[in-house]
Tab-separated table of C-alpha atoms in Angstrom:
chain	number	residue	atom	x	y	z
A	150	ALA	CA	-5.454	-4.785	32.041
A	151	THR	CA	-5.191	-5.476	35.753
A	152	PRO	CA	-5.427	-8.955	37.328
A	153	LEU	CA	-8.866	-10.034	38.545
A	154	LYS	CA	-9.641	-12.678	41.130
A	155	ALA	CA	-12.473	-15.032	40.276
A	156	ALA	CA	-13.939	-18.282	41.537
A	157	LYS	CA	-14.429	-21.154	39.156
A	158	GLY	CA	-17.895	-20.853	37.630
A	159	PRO	CA	-20.290	-23.488	36.245
A	160	PHE	CA	-20.936	-24.605	32.618
A	161	GLY	CA	-17.226	-25.168	31.896
A	162	THR	CA	-15.794	-27.083	28.960
A	163	ASN	CA	-12.830	-29.390	28.457
A	164	GLU	CA	-12.106	-27.875	25.068
A	165	ILE	CA	-8.788	-26.160	24.416
A	166	VAL	CA	-8.891	-22.515	25.447
A	167	THR	CA	-8.103	-20.148	22.561
A	168	PRO	CA	-4.700	-18.454	22.928
A	169	LYS	CA	-5.144	-15.111	24.666
A	170	LYS	CA	-3.326	-13.328	21.865
A	171	ASP	CA	-5.925	-14.538	19.333
A	172	ALA	CA	-8.924	-13.712	21.532
A	173	THR	CA	-7.619	-10.195	22.179
A	174	THR	CA	-6.387	-9.279	18.681
A	175	TYR	CA	-8.917	-10.969	16.396
A	176	ASN	CA	-12.501	-9.872	16.891
A	177	ASN	CA	-15.260	-7.628	15.628
A	178	PHE	CA	-15.913	-4.281	17.299
A	179	TYR	CA	-16.917	-2.062	14.395
A	180	GLU	CA	-16.775	1.068	16.552
A	181	PHE	CA	-12.997	0.745	16.153
A	182	GLY	CA	-13.044	-0.366	12.497
A	183	THR	CA	-14.213	-3.303	10.398
A	184	ASP	CA	-10.959	-5.306	10.281
A	185	LYS	CA	-10.537	-8.075	12.831
A	186	SER	CA	-7.321	-6.390	13.929
A	187	ALA	CA	-8.906	-2.928	14.184
A	188	PRO	CA	-10.245	-3.229	17.764
A	189	SER	CA	-6.848	-4.022	19.268
A	190	ALA	CA	-5.019	-1.626	16.952
A	191	ASN	CA	-7.359	1.383	17.304
A	192	SER	CA	-8.636	1.258	20.877
A	193	GLY	CA	-5.661	2.828	22.652
A	194	LYS	CA	-7.421	6.144	23.226
A	195	PHE	CA	-10.554	4.604	24.702
A	196	LYS	CA	-11.114	5.315	28.420
A	197	PRO	CA	-13.123	2.530	30.049
A	198	LEU	CA	-13.053	3.971	33.574
A	199	PRO	CA	-14.726	5.734	35.272
A	200	TRP	CA	-17.904	4.258	33.780
A	201	THR	CA	-21.546	4.580	34.687
A	202	LEU	CA	-24.016	1.874	33.766
A	203	ARG	CA	-27.622	3.025	33.946
A	204	VAL	CA	-30.258	0.380	34.599
A	205	ASP	CA	-33.781	1.729	34.159
A	206	GLY	CA	-37.110	1.336	32.349
A	207	LEU	CA	-39.897	-0.802	33.770
A	208	VAL	CA	-38.332	-1.256	37.215
A	209	HIS	CA	-39.072	-0.286	40.804
A	210	LYS	CA	-35.592	1.032	41.497
A	211	PRO	CA	-33.778	2.514	38.492
A	212	ARG	CA	-30.128	2.961	39.316
A	213	ASP	CA	-26.753	4.155	38.068
A	214	PHE	CA	-24.014	1.632	38.757
A	215	ASP	CA	-20.390	2.670	39.072
A	216	VAL	CA	-18.755	-0.080	37.047
A	217	GLY	CA	-15.376	0.248	38.803
A	218	GLU	CA	-17.215	-0.410	42.061
A	219	LEU	CA	-19.208	-3.274	40.521
A	220	ILE	CA	-15.978	-4.950	39.455
A	221	SER	CA	-14.395	-4.647	42.887
A	222	LYS	CA	-17.479	-5.526	44.962
A	223	THR	CA	-19.291	-8.217	42.988
A	224	PRO	CA	-18.197	-11.827	43.542
A	225	LEU	CA	-16.675	-12.734	40.178
A	226	GLU	CA	-16.702	-16.114	38.437
A	227	GLU	CA	-14.617	-17.509	35.635
A	228	ARG	CA	-16.825	-18.906	32.886
A	229	ILE	CA	-15.085	-20.796	30.093
A	230	TYR	CA	-17.493	-20.489	27.179
A	231	ARG	CA	-17.506	-21.298	23.510
A	232	MET	CA	-17.978	-18.190	21.375
A	233	ARG	CA	-19.474	-18.691	17.915
A	234	CYS	CA	-19.317	-15.767	15.513
A	235	VAL	CA	-22.017	-15.440	12.858
A	236	GLU	CA	-19.124	-15.412	10.348
A	237	ALA	CA	-18.526	-19.122	11.107
A	238	TRP	CA	-15.437	-18.966	13.292
A	239	SER	CA	-15.306	-19.806	16.967
A	240	MET	CA	-13.175	-19.536	20.092
A	241	VAL	CA	-13.143	-20.825	23.668
A	242	ILE	CA	-12.778	-17.882	26.030
A	243	PRO	CA	-12.291	-17.796	29.818
A	244	TRP	CA	-14.530	-14.858	30.697
A	245	ILE	CA	-14.649	-13.300	34.145
A	246	GLY	CA	-17.925	-11.807	35.233
A	247	PHE	CA	-21.197	-12.409	37.019
A	248	PRO	CA	-24.694	-13.482	36.004
A	249	LEU	CA	-26.660	-10.633	34.416
A	250	ALA	CA	-29.547	-11.737	36.644
A	251	THR	CA	-27.725	-10.656	39.834
A	252	LEU	CA	-27.604	-7.110	38.528
A	253	LEU	CA	-31.120	-7.096	37.083
A	254	LYS	CA	-32.689	-8.322	40.319
A	255	GLN	CA	-31.263	-5.340	42.205
A	256	VAL	CA	-33.503	-2.885	40.317
A	257	GLU	CA	-36.655	-4.980	40.857
A	258	PRO	CA	-38.261	-5.300	37.404
A	259	LEU	CA	-42.009	-4.632	37.085
A	260	GLY	CA	-44.368	-7.364	35.919
A	261	SER	CA	-44.863	-5.515	32.635
A	262	ALA	CA	-41.187	-5.854	31.671
A	263	LYS	CA	-40.841	-8.481	28.926
A	264	TYR	CA	-37.538	-7.607	27.272
A	265	VAL	CA	-34.212	-6.079	28.192
A	266	ALA	CA	-32.646	-3.484	25.873
A	267	PHE	CA	-28.913	-2.761	25.882
A	268	THR	CA	-27.123	0.338	24.601
A	269	SER	CA	-23.423	0.599	23.879
A	270	VAL	CA	-21.232	3.666	23.916
A	271	TYR	CA	-21.055	6.540	21.426
A	272	ARG	CA	-17.669	8.251	21.569
A	273	PRO	CA	-16.505	9.223	18.080
A	274	ASP	CA	-13.473	10.987	19.590
A	275	GLU	CA	-12.205	7.722	21.034
A	276	MET	CA	-13.682	5.296	18.512
A	277	PRO	CA	-12.464	5.833	14.929
A	278	GLY	CA	-15.127	3.539	13.460
A	279	GLN	CA	-17.774	6.039	14.606
A	280	ARG	CA	-16.116	8.911	12.713
A	281	GLY	CA	-16.034	9.792	9.052
A	282	LEU	CA	-18.341	10.107	6.109
A	283	PHE	CA	-19.353	6.481	5.652
A	284	GLN	CA	-20.670	4.723	8.720
A	285	VAL	CA	-21.018	0.979	8.530
A	286	LEU	CA	-23.682	0.752	11.241
A	287	GLU	CA	-25.927	3.111	13.118
A	288	TRP	CA	-24.504	4.195	16.479
A	289	PRO	CA	-24.785	3.575	19.306
A	290	TYR	CA	-24.917	-0.199	18.901
A	291	VAL	CA	-28.051	-1.627	20.510
A	292	GLU	CA	-29.002	-5.162	21.451
A	293	GLY	CA	-31.775	-6.947	23.287
A	294	LEU	CA	-32.824	-10.130	25.016
A	295	ARG	CA	-36.103	-11.577	26.090
A	296	LEU	CA	-36.424	-11.340	29.873
A	297	ASP	CA	-36.056	-15.104	30.389
A	298	GLU	CA	-32.915	-15.112	28.250
A	299	ALA	CA	-31.520	-12.209	30.224
A	300	MET	CA	-32.238	-13.921	33.545
A	301	HIS	CA	-30.806	-17.275	32.415
A	302	PRO	CA	-27.831	-18.440	34.517
A	303	LEU	CA	-25.667	-18.820	31.382
A	304	THR	CA	-26.029	-15.136	30.543
A	305	ILE	CA	-23.290	-13.057	32.120
A	306	LEU	CA	-21.918	-9.567	32.196
A	307	ALA	CA	-18.192	-9.993	31.617
A	308	VAL	CA	-15.680	-7.574	33.095
A	309	GLY	CA	-12.571	-9.581	32.295
A	310	LEU	CA	-10.955	-12.455	30.435
A	311	TYR	CA	-7.871	-14.643	30.932
A	312	GLY	CA	-7.575	-13.515	34.558
A	313	GLU	CA	-7.518	-9.788	33.782
A	314	THR	CA	-9.880	-6.876	33.283
A	315	LEU	CA	-11.317	-6.600	29.754
A	316	PRO	CA	-9.044	-5.023	27.154
A	317	ASN	CA	-10.649	-2.085	25.331
A	318	ALA	CA	-10.769	-4.226	22.182
A	319	ASN	CA	-13.021	-6.780	23.856
A	320	GLY	CA	-15.606	-4.362	25.210
A	321	ALA	CA	-14.178	-2.779	28.367
A	322	PRO	CA	-15.260	-2.162	31.003
A	323	ILE	CA	-18.391	-4.315	30.873
A	324	ARG	CA	-20.004	-6.405	28.147
A	325	LEU	CA	-22.659	-9.028	27.608
A	326	VAL	CA	-21.871	-12.705	26.949
A	327	VAL	CA	-24.687	-15.004	25.789
A	328	PRO	CA	-22.871	-18.177	24.782
A	329	TRP	CA	-25.700	-19.898	22.901
A	330	LYS	CA	-26.176	-16.954	20.564
A	331	TYR	CA	-23.977	-15.591	17.787
A	332	GLY	CA	-21.252	-13.293	19.010
A	333	PHE	CA	-22.881	-10.081	17.781
A	334	LYS	CA	-25.517	-10.401	20.522
A	335	GLY	CA	-22.725	-9.841	23.071
A	336	ILE	CA	-22.927	-6.057	23.112
A	337	LYS	CA	-19.738	-4.382	24.308
A	338	SER	CA	-18.985	-1.362	26.509
A	339	ILE	CA	-22.561	-1.174	27.809
A	340	THR	CA	-23.827	2.191	29.020
A	341	ARG	CA	-27.479	1.413	29.587
A	342	ILE	CA	-29.772	-1.521	30.278
A	343	SER	CA	-33.505	-0.849	30.062
A	344	PHE	CA	-36.462	-3.054	30.874
A	345	VAL	CA	-39.098	-2.685	28.169
A	346	GLU	CA	-42.419	-4.176	27.189
A	347	LYS	CA	-41.846	-4.704	23.463
A	348	GLN	CA	-39.048	-6.401	21.575
A	349	PRO	CA	-36.354	-3.723	21.291
A	350	PRO	CA	-34.530	-2.854	18.046
A	351	THR	CA	-31.128	-4.490	17.566
A	352	THR	CA	-28.328	-3.084	15.416
A	353	TRP	CA	-27.613	-5.933	12.996
A	354	ASN	CA	-31.303	-6.649	12.602
A	355	LEU	CA	-31.823	-3.013	11.580
A	356	MET	CA	-28.919	-3.285	9.139
A	357	ALA	CA	-30.095	-6.474	7.376
A	358	PRO	CA	-33.288	-7.960	8.846
A	359	ASN	CA	-33.304	-10.998	6.558
A	360	GLU	CA	-29.774	-11.931	7.640
A	361	TYR	CA	-29.698	-11.199	11.365
A	362	GLY	CA	-32.673	-11.985	13.516
A	363	PHE	CA	-33.513	-10.798	17.008
A	364	TYR	CA	-32.878	-14.225	18.528
A	365	ALA	CA	-29.642	-15.089	16.688
A	366	ASN	CA	-29.406	-18.466	18.385
A	367	VAL	CA	-26.528	-20.550	17.036
A	368	ASN	CA	-28.226	-22.993	14.693
A	369	PRO	CA	-26.446	-25.216	12.149
A	370	GLU	CA	-29.804	-25.880	10.473
A	371	VAL	CA	-30.568	-22.257	9.701
A	372	ASP	CA	-27.997	-20.820	7.343
A	373	HIS	CA	-27.117	-17.203	6.926
A	374	PRO	CA	-28.679	-16.327	3.546
A	375	ARG	CA	-25.208	-15.916	2.071
A	376	TRP	CA	-23.193	-18.627	3.839
A	377	SER	CA	-23.556	-21.916	5.668
A	378	GLN	CA	-23.699	-22.135	9.453
A	379	ALA	CA	-23.256	-25.920	9.497
A	380	THR	CA	-19.547	-25.817	10.335
A	381	GLU	CA	-17.036	-23.475	11.917
A	382	ARG	CA	-13.289	-22.896	12.135
A	383	ARG	CA	-11.892	-22.922	15.668
A	384	ILE	CA	-9.445	-20.036	15.925
A	385	GLY	CA	-5.948	-20.782	17.197
A	386	GLU	CA	-6.450	-24.506	17.417
A	387	ASP	CA	-6.453	-25.493	13.789
A	388	GLY	CA	-3.248	-24.555	12.018
A	389	PHE	CA	-2.557	-23.642	8.419
A	390	PHE	CA	-2.299	-27.264	7.274
A	391	SER	CA	-4.687	-28.926	9.701
A	392	SER	CA	-7.603	-26.553	9.519
A	393	GLY	CA	-10.587	-28.687	8.804
A	394	ARG	CA	-13.824	-27.497	10.274
A	395	ARG	CA	-15.894	-28.728	13.125
A	396	LYS	CA	-19.634	-29.182	13.117
A	397	THR	CA	-21.541	-26.328	14.677
A	398	LEU	CA	-23.797	-27.489	17.499
A	399	PRO	CA	-27.390	-26.322	18.029
A	400	PHE	CA	-27.400	-23.506	20.597
A	401	ASN	CA	-23.600	-23.677	20.353
A	402	GLY	CA	-23.672	-26.830	22.481
A	403	TYR	CA	-25.762	-25.270	25.278
A	404	GLY	CA	-29.018	-26.880	24.157
A	405	GLU	CA	-29.355	-28.833	27.394
A	406	GLN	CA	-29.517	-25.544	29.298
A	407	VAL	CA	-31.499	-23.334	26.915
A	408	ALA	CA	-33.461	-25.357	24.341
A	409	SER	CA	-36.505	-25.282	26.639
A	410	LEU	CA	-36.648	-21.478	26.388
A	411	TYR	CA	-37.711	-21.897	22.775
A	412	ALA	CA	-40.061	-24.863	23.092
A	413	GLY	CA	-42.747	-24.677	20.434
A	414	MET	CA	-41.090	-21.837	18.537
A	415	ASP	CA	-40.279	-22.192	14.843
A	416	LEU	CA	-36.558	-21.437	14.925
A	417	ARG	CA	-36.461	-20.943	11.156
A	418	LYS	CA	-38.910	-18.109	11.548
A	419	PHE	CA	-37.435	-16.725	14.753
A	420	TYR	CA	-33.802	-16.909	13.654
B	68	MET	CA	2.158	17.259	-30.972
B	69	HIS	CA	3.525	18.486	-34.308
B	70	GLY	CA	4.548	14.962	-35.170
B	71	ARG	CA	0.950	13.873	-34.907
B	72	VAL	CA	-0.285	16.674	-37.074
B	73	GLN	CA	2.027	15.585	-39.822
B	74	SER	CA	0.751	12.014	-39.783
B	75	PRO	CA	-2.981	12.241	-39.143
B	76	GLY	CA	-3.713	8.779	-40.413
B	77	LYS	CA	-1.637	7.073	-37.755
B	78	LYS	CA	-3.438	5.489	-34.826
B	79	VAL	CA	-2.541	6.465	-31.295
B	80	ALA	CA	-1.754	2.836	-30.463
B	81	SER	CA	0.960	2.493	-33.043
B	82	ARG	CA	3.083	5.382	-31.831
B	83	PRO	CA	6.681	4.370	-31.205
B	84	ASN	CA	6.390	3.038	-27.708
B	85	ARG	CA	9.015	3.572	-25.058
B	86	TRP	CA	6.872	1.696	-22.506
B	87	ASN	CA	7.236	-1.584	-24.312
B	88	ARG	CA	10.929	-2.192	-23.871
B	89	LEU	CA	10.908	-4.356	-20.749
B	90	PRO	CA	10.492	-8.096	-21.301
B	91	VAL	CA	7.339	-9.823	-20.056
B	92	TRP	CA	8.840	-12.492	-17.820
B	93	PRO	CA	9.549	-10.178	-14.840
B	94	ILE	CA	5.766	-9.634	-14.606
B	95	TYR	CA	5.287	-13.337	-13.933
B	96	VAL	CA	8.135	-13.420	-11.421
B	97	ALA	CA	6.844	-10.351	-9.553
B	98	GLY	CA	3.269	-11.567	-9.926
B	99	PHE	CA	3.864	-14.761	-7.987
B	100	ILE	CA	5.683	-13.065	-5.119
B	101	PRO	CA	2.484	-12.265	-3.111
B	102	ALA	CA	1.341	-15.893	-3.313
B	103	VAL	CA	4.696	-17.329	-2.298
B	104	TRP	CA	5.163	-14.784	0.476
B	105	SER	CA	1.639	-15.270	1.898
B	106	PHE	CA	2.091	-19.022	1.819
B	107	HIS	CA	5.374	-18.675	3.659
B	108	LEU	CA	3.731	-16.436	6.276
B	109	GLY	CA	0.815	-18.840	6.643
B	110	ALA	CA	3.080	-21.844	7.082
B	111	THR	CA	5.192	-20.067	9.701
B	112	GLY	CA	2.352	-18.587	11.770
B	113	GLY	CA	2.598	-15.074	10.330
B	114	LEU	CA	-0.972	-14.657	9.091
B	115	GLY	CA	-2.684	-14.000	12.411
B	116	ALA	CA	-5.422	-15.819	14.285
B	117	ASP	CA	-7.235	-17.274	11.278
B	118	PRO	CA	-4.412	-17.994	8.807
B	119	VAL	CA	-6.438	-20.076	6.359
B	120	LYS	CA	-9.076	-17.380	5.999
B	121	GLU	CA	-6.400	-14.709	5.638
B	122	PHE	CA	-4.547	-16.726	2.981
B	123	GLU	CA	-7.765	-17.292	1.020
B	124	HIS	CA	-8.563	-13.612	1.347
B	125	LEU	CA	-5.135	-12.486	0.098
B	126	LEU	CA	-5.309	-14.785	-2.936
B	127	GLY	CA	-8.780	-13.449	-3.698
B	128	LEU	CA	-7.616	-9.849	-3.363
B	129	TRP	CA	-4.726	-10.450	-5.765
B	130	THR	CA	-7.109	-12.042	-8.250
B	131	LEU	CA	-9.104	-8.803	-8.238
B	132	ARG	CA	-5.939	-6.698	-8.397
B	133	PHE	CA	-4.676	-8.525	-11.492
B	134	LEU	CA	-8.118	-8.271	-13.103
B	135	ILE	CA	-8.006	-4.531	-12.444
B	136	LEU	CA	-4.504	-4.212	-13.913
B	137	THR	CA	-5.625	-6.155	-16.978
B	138	LEU	CA	-8.592	-3.835	-17.429
B	139	LEU	CA	-6.377	-0.773	-16.963
B	140	ILE	CA	-4.266	-1.367	-20.091
B	141	THR	CA	-6.871	0.058	-22.491
B	142	PRO	CA	-7.756	3.227	-20.536
B	143	ILE	CA	-4.053	3.938	-19.980
B	144	ARG	CA	-3.492	3.780	-23.721
B	145	ASP	CA	-6.603	5.844	-24.437
B	146	ILE	CA	-5.631	8.575	-22.019
B	147	THR	CA	-1.829	8.713	-22.175
B	148	GLY	CA	-1.071	6.997	-25.455
B	149	ALA	CA	1.265	4.545	-23.706
B	150	SER	CA	0.644	1.035	-24.948
B	151	LEU	CA	1.288	-1.694	-22.423
B	152	LEU	CA	-0.605	-4.231	-24.505
B	153	LYS	CA	2.403	-6.530	-24.533
B	154	TYR	CA	1.981	-7.148	-20.777
B	155	ARG	CA	-1.758	-7.653	-20.720
B	156	ARG	CA	-1.690	-11.387	-21.374
B	157	ALA	CA	0.621	-11.932	-18.388
B	158	LEU	CA	-1.640	-9.856	-16.113
B	159	GLY	CA	-4.774	-11.659	-17.253
B	160	LEU	CA	-3.163	-15.053	-16.801
B	161	LEU	CA	-1.948	-14.063	-13.332
B	162	ALA	CA	-5.532	-13.163	-12.433
B	163	PHE	CA	-6.554	-16.643	-13.565
B	164	TYR	CA	-3.743	-18.337	-11.621
B	165	TYR	CA	-4.643	-16.402	-8.474
B	166	GLY	CA	-8.315	-17.240	-8.912
B	167	ALA	CA	-7.373	-20.904	-9.226
B	168	MET	CA	-5.132	-20.705	-6.139
B	169	HIS	CA	-7.896	-18.906	-4.205
B	170	PHE	CA	-10.309	-21.702	-5.031
B	171	SER	CA	-7.724	-24.400	-4.235
B	172	ALA	CA	-7.000	-22.810	-0.857
B	173	CYS	CA	-10.739	-22.869	-0.066
B	174	MET	CA	-11.034	-26.503	-1.126
B	175	ILE	CA	-7.855	-27.895	0.402
B	176	LEU	CA	-6.945	-25.739	3.400
B	177	ASP	CA	-10.401	-24.555	4.471
B	178	GLN	CA	-12.807	-27.364	3.540
B	179	ALA	CA	-10.147	-30.113	3.689
B	180	LEU	CA	-11.453	-31.498	0.368
B	181	ASN	CA	-14.844	-32.312	1.874
B	182	MET	CA	-16.442	-32.597	-1.564
B	183	THR	CA	-20.045	-32.834	-0.338
B	184	MET	CA	-19.595	-29.581	1.558
B	185	ILE	CA	-17.757	-27.879	-1.324
B	186	ILE	CA	-20.403	-28.800	-3.900
B	187	LYS	CA	-23.212	-27.819	-1.535
B	188	ASP	CA	-21.548	-24.450	-0.967
B	189	ILE	CA	-21.091	-23.832	-4.686
B	190	VAL	CA	-24.715	-24.686	-5.414
B	191	LYS	CA	-26.381	-23.089	-2.412
B	192	ARG	CA	-24.286	-20.048	-1.486
B	193	PRO	CA	-24.914	-17.219	-3.932
B	194	PHE	CA	-21.565	-15.545	-3.260
B	195	ILE	CA	-19.695	-18.811	-3.793
B	196	THR	CA	-21.759	-19.626	-6.906
B	197	ILE	CA	-20.826	-16.256	-8.373
B	198	GLY	CA	-17.139	-16.647	-7.492
B	199	MET	CA	-17.091	-20.124	-8.977
B	200	ALA	CA	-18.820	-18.939	-12.161
B	201	ALA	CA	-16.274	-16.146	-12.542
B	202	LEU	CA	-13.425	-18.637	-12.178
B	203	ILE	CA	-14.943	-21.042	-14.710
B	204	LEU	CA	-15.464	-18.177	-17.173
B	205	MET	CA	-11.751	-17.406	-16.880
B	206	VAL	CA	-10.828	-20.853	-18.188
B	207	PRO	CA	-11.639	-20.252	-21.897
B	208	LEU	CA	-9.825	-16.925	-21.732
B	209	ALA	CA	-6.739	-18.533	-20.211
B	210	VAL	CA	-6.808	-21.376	-22.745
B	211	THR	CA	-6.991	-18.956	-25.682
B	212	SER	CA	-4.298	-16.638	-24.342
B	213	ASN	CA	-1.761	-17.543	-27.021
B	214	ASN	CA	-0.871	-16.211	-30.451
B	215	LEU	CA	-2.182	-19.271	-32.257
B	216	SER	CA	-5.674	-18.842	-30.767
B	217	ILE	CA	-5.663	-15.144	-31.591
B	218	ARG	CA	-4.833	-15.924	-35.220
B	219	LYS	CA	-7.281	-18.790	-35.492
B	220	LEU	CA	-10.223	-17.095	-33.783
B	221	GLY	CA	-9.768	-13.701	-35.407
B	222	PRO	CA	-12.562	-11.275	-34.418
B	223	LYS	CA	-14.188	-14.018	-32.359
B	224	TRP	CA	-11.204	-13.838	-30.013
B	225	ASN	CA	-12.033	-10.230	-29.152
B	226	ARG	CA	-15.641	-11.046	-28.510
B	227	LEU	CA	-14.735	-14.038	-26.341
B	228	HIS	CA	-12.331	-11.983	-24.262
B	229	ARG	CA	-14.984	-9.420	-23.491
B	230	LEU	CA	-16.024	-12.002	-20.914
B	231	ILE	CA	-13.476	-10.356	-18.640
B	232	TYR	CA	-16.054	-7.641	-17.895
B	233	VAL	CA	-18.487	-10.258	-16.614
B	234	ILE	CA	-15.682	-11.993	-14.699
B	235	ALA	CA	-14.438	-8.815	-13.035
B	236	ALA	CA	-17.974	-7.742	-12.113
B	237	GLY	CA	-18.606	-11.219	-10.703
B	238	GLY	CA	-15.400	-11.057	-8.688
B	239	ALA	CA	-16.326	-7.686	-7.214
B	240	LEU	CA	-19.810	-8.932	-6.328
B	241	HIS	CA	-18.344	-12.100	-4.798
B	242	PHE	CA	-16.171	-9.939	-2.503
B	243	ILE	CA	-19.044	-7.649	-1.436
B	244	MET	CA	-21.349	-10.577	-0.746
B	245	SER	CA	-18.796	-12.395	1.374
B	246	VAL	CA	-18.738	-9.710	4.078
B	247	LYS	CA	-21.217	-8.248	6.537
B	248	ALA	CA	-22.553	-4.715	6.052
B	249	TRP	CA	-20.710	-2.418	3.597
B	250	PRO	CA	-17.112	-2.069	4.708
B	251	ALA	CA	-14.968	0.231	2.561
B	252	GLU	CA	-12.561	-2.249	0.969
B	253	PRO	CA	-14.916	-4.379	-1.152
B	254	VAL	CA	-16.899	-1.285	-2.100
B	255	ILE	CA	-13.705	0.424	-3.335
B	256	TYR	CA	-12.745	-2.616	-5.415
B	257	ALA	CA	-16.225	-2.733	-6.903
B	258	GLY	CA	-16.074	1.014	-7.626
B	259	ILE	CA	-12.787	0.642	-9.505
B	260	ILE	CA	-14.061	-2.308	-11.517
B	261	VAL	CA	-17.346	-0.593	-12.393
B	262	THR	CA	-15.414	2.489	-13.510
B	263	LEU	CA	-13.097	0.410	-15.703
B	264	ILE	CA	-16.027	-1.389	-17.303
B	265	ALA	CA	-17.918	1.873	-17.777
B	266	TRP	CA	-14.841	3.264	-19.532
B	267	ARG	CA	-15.507	0.849	-22.383
B	268	GLY	CA	-18.792	2.602	-22.971
B	269	ILE	CA	-17.348	6.105	-23.118
B	270	ARG	CA	-13.942	5.503	-24.660
B	271	LYS	CA	-15.050	5.938	-28.271
B	272	PRO	CA	-16.605	9.374	-27.717
B	273	PHE	CA	-13.568	10.210	-25.580
B	274	LEU	CA	-11.137	9.237	-28.331
B	275	ARG	CA	-13.130	11.232	-30.895
B	276	TRP	CA	-13.004	14.231	-28.598
B	277	LYS	CA	-9.299	13.718	-27.998
B	278	ARG	CA	-8.556	13.449	-31.703
B	279	GLY	CA	-10.930	16.262	-32.518
B	280	PRO	CA	-8.638	19.306	-32.734
B	281	ARG	CA	-5.944	17.308	-34.510
B	282	SER	CA	-8.210	16.049	-37.257
B	283	ARG	CA	-9.534	19.563	-37.764
B	284	VAL	CA	-5.986	20.933	-38.085
B	285	ALA	CA	-5.161	18.127	-40.446
B	286	ALA	CA	-8.188	18.891	-42.604
B	287	VAL	CA	-7.271	22.557	-42.820
B	288	SER	CA	-3.649	21.880	-43.737
B	289	ARG	CA	-4.748	19.837	-46.674
């Protein structure tokens, strides 16, 4: 990880930032294994640069971006966001990145584009979770957003955290961060972004459609079929004897910014 | 093998047993080490980013491990002839103690004794309902794990303690349902438990087959 310069971005929080050690050694990135410690333990062989990010589909100017160049030439912001995992734990992470919209506008989407589809990387040689007889998920990991969600100022492409470039474990060299949605929407190590007309398939939704919806907005009212989403454990902050849980907020506390995107929608149906 | 031929009426289980010599108490001492050690790690920041979850998880894993060890005593005797029956009560009770500690850790450390939340979880969350049911079913087995109960209950004791199959299956299901997708670990635990339960269905034919040649020899020699 090399140091990154970034201006202070909007939508900050006064909450305690999760210790860097926790945010970089405790996360899900099944391409490296299913344990929370697997991404940091098994990602040593992964080569995040050079990296090409293709942006195509229903656009006027499809383009291949050199991510190394993107990182050095794009004005970067620090965004301190809450991150709520669907497994009911949460963190506060100082991401470094830029709004996804700044990139998407450069390719000039067509009027017919309604959704944005994301594809992650498939490199079984470098990613042990993609090798072997039993595969937990189908690879490559895919995700998607509605166009208005993708263009929303809260939605960023992160290229760093805690003042440095992204560690391999956290989705180097470039990943999505959508703070009002469960963490699994934040697809890591993105290789392709495509504008499409129809709602694209998403990995966890393919795996268990009744448990993981396309929208995956953080919602304390809509439980995972097997566990409650009403509360969460804040990693790093609550110790062994003072754990407790905090209440999960609708849209992970970003309702003021995003609730209007879903006006009139039944969020129990579109979970 | 000749020894067996000369005494065909003797059961495999009652062979002079060199595996039975160790006392039982070291099992309890060793059995509590994982709990004490994990608690120490948790209290001193050695259980990683989410210590409460990790502690709960370790206690749950050891519950399953002791259930598996308890269920292994019979197949070990069936296959090798070594009877470890003397230690089974300790292993079963350890499974119960770990189950109870697992539940306590969830209630105290994780939910901070928020009873509304705990009861809601037990009622509404299938995986928690199943785990809770398995723990409750362990209570009568733990209570009757003494010589007096065995004498008093007679054959009923055996029937009652068959509940361990339901408990172990419930525990395995509880583990699988608590995770996303199908990671290897819970599936392996479930596989072991299913195999050990299935053994009960095939052990009688197996023992007949195993005794087969011997009984034939015995019949001829008469």
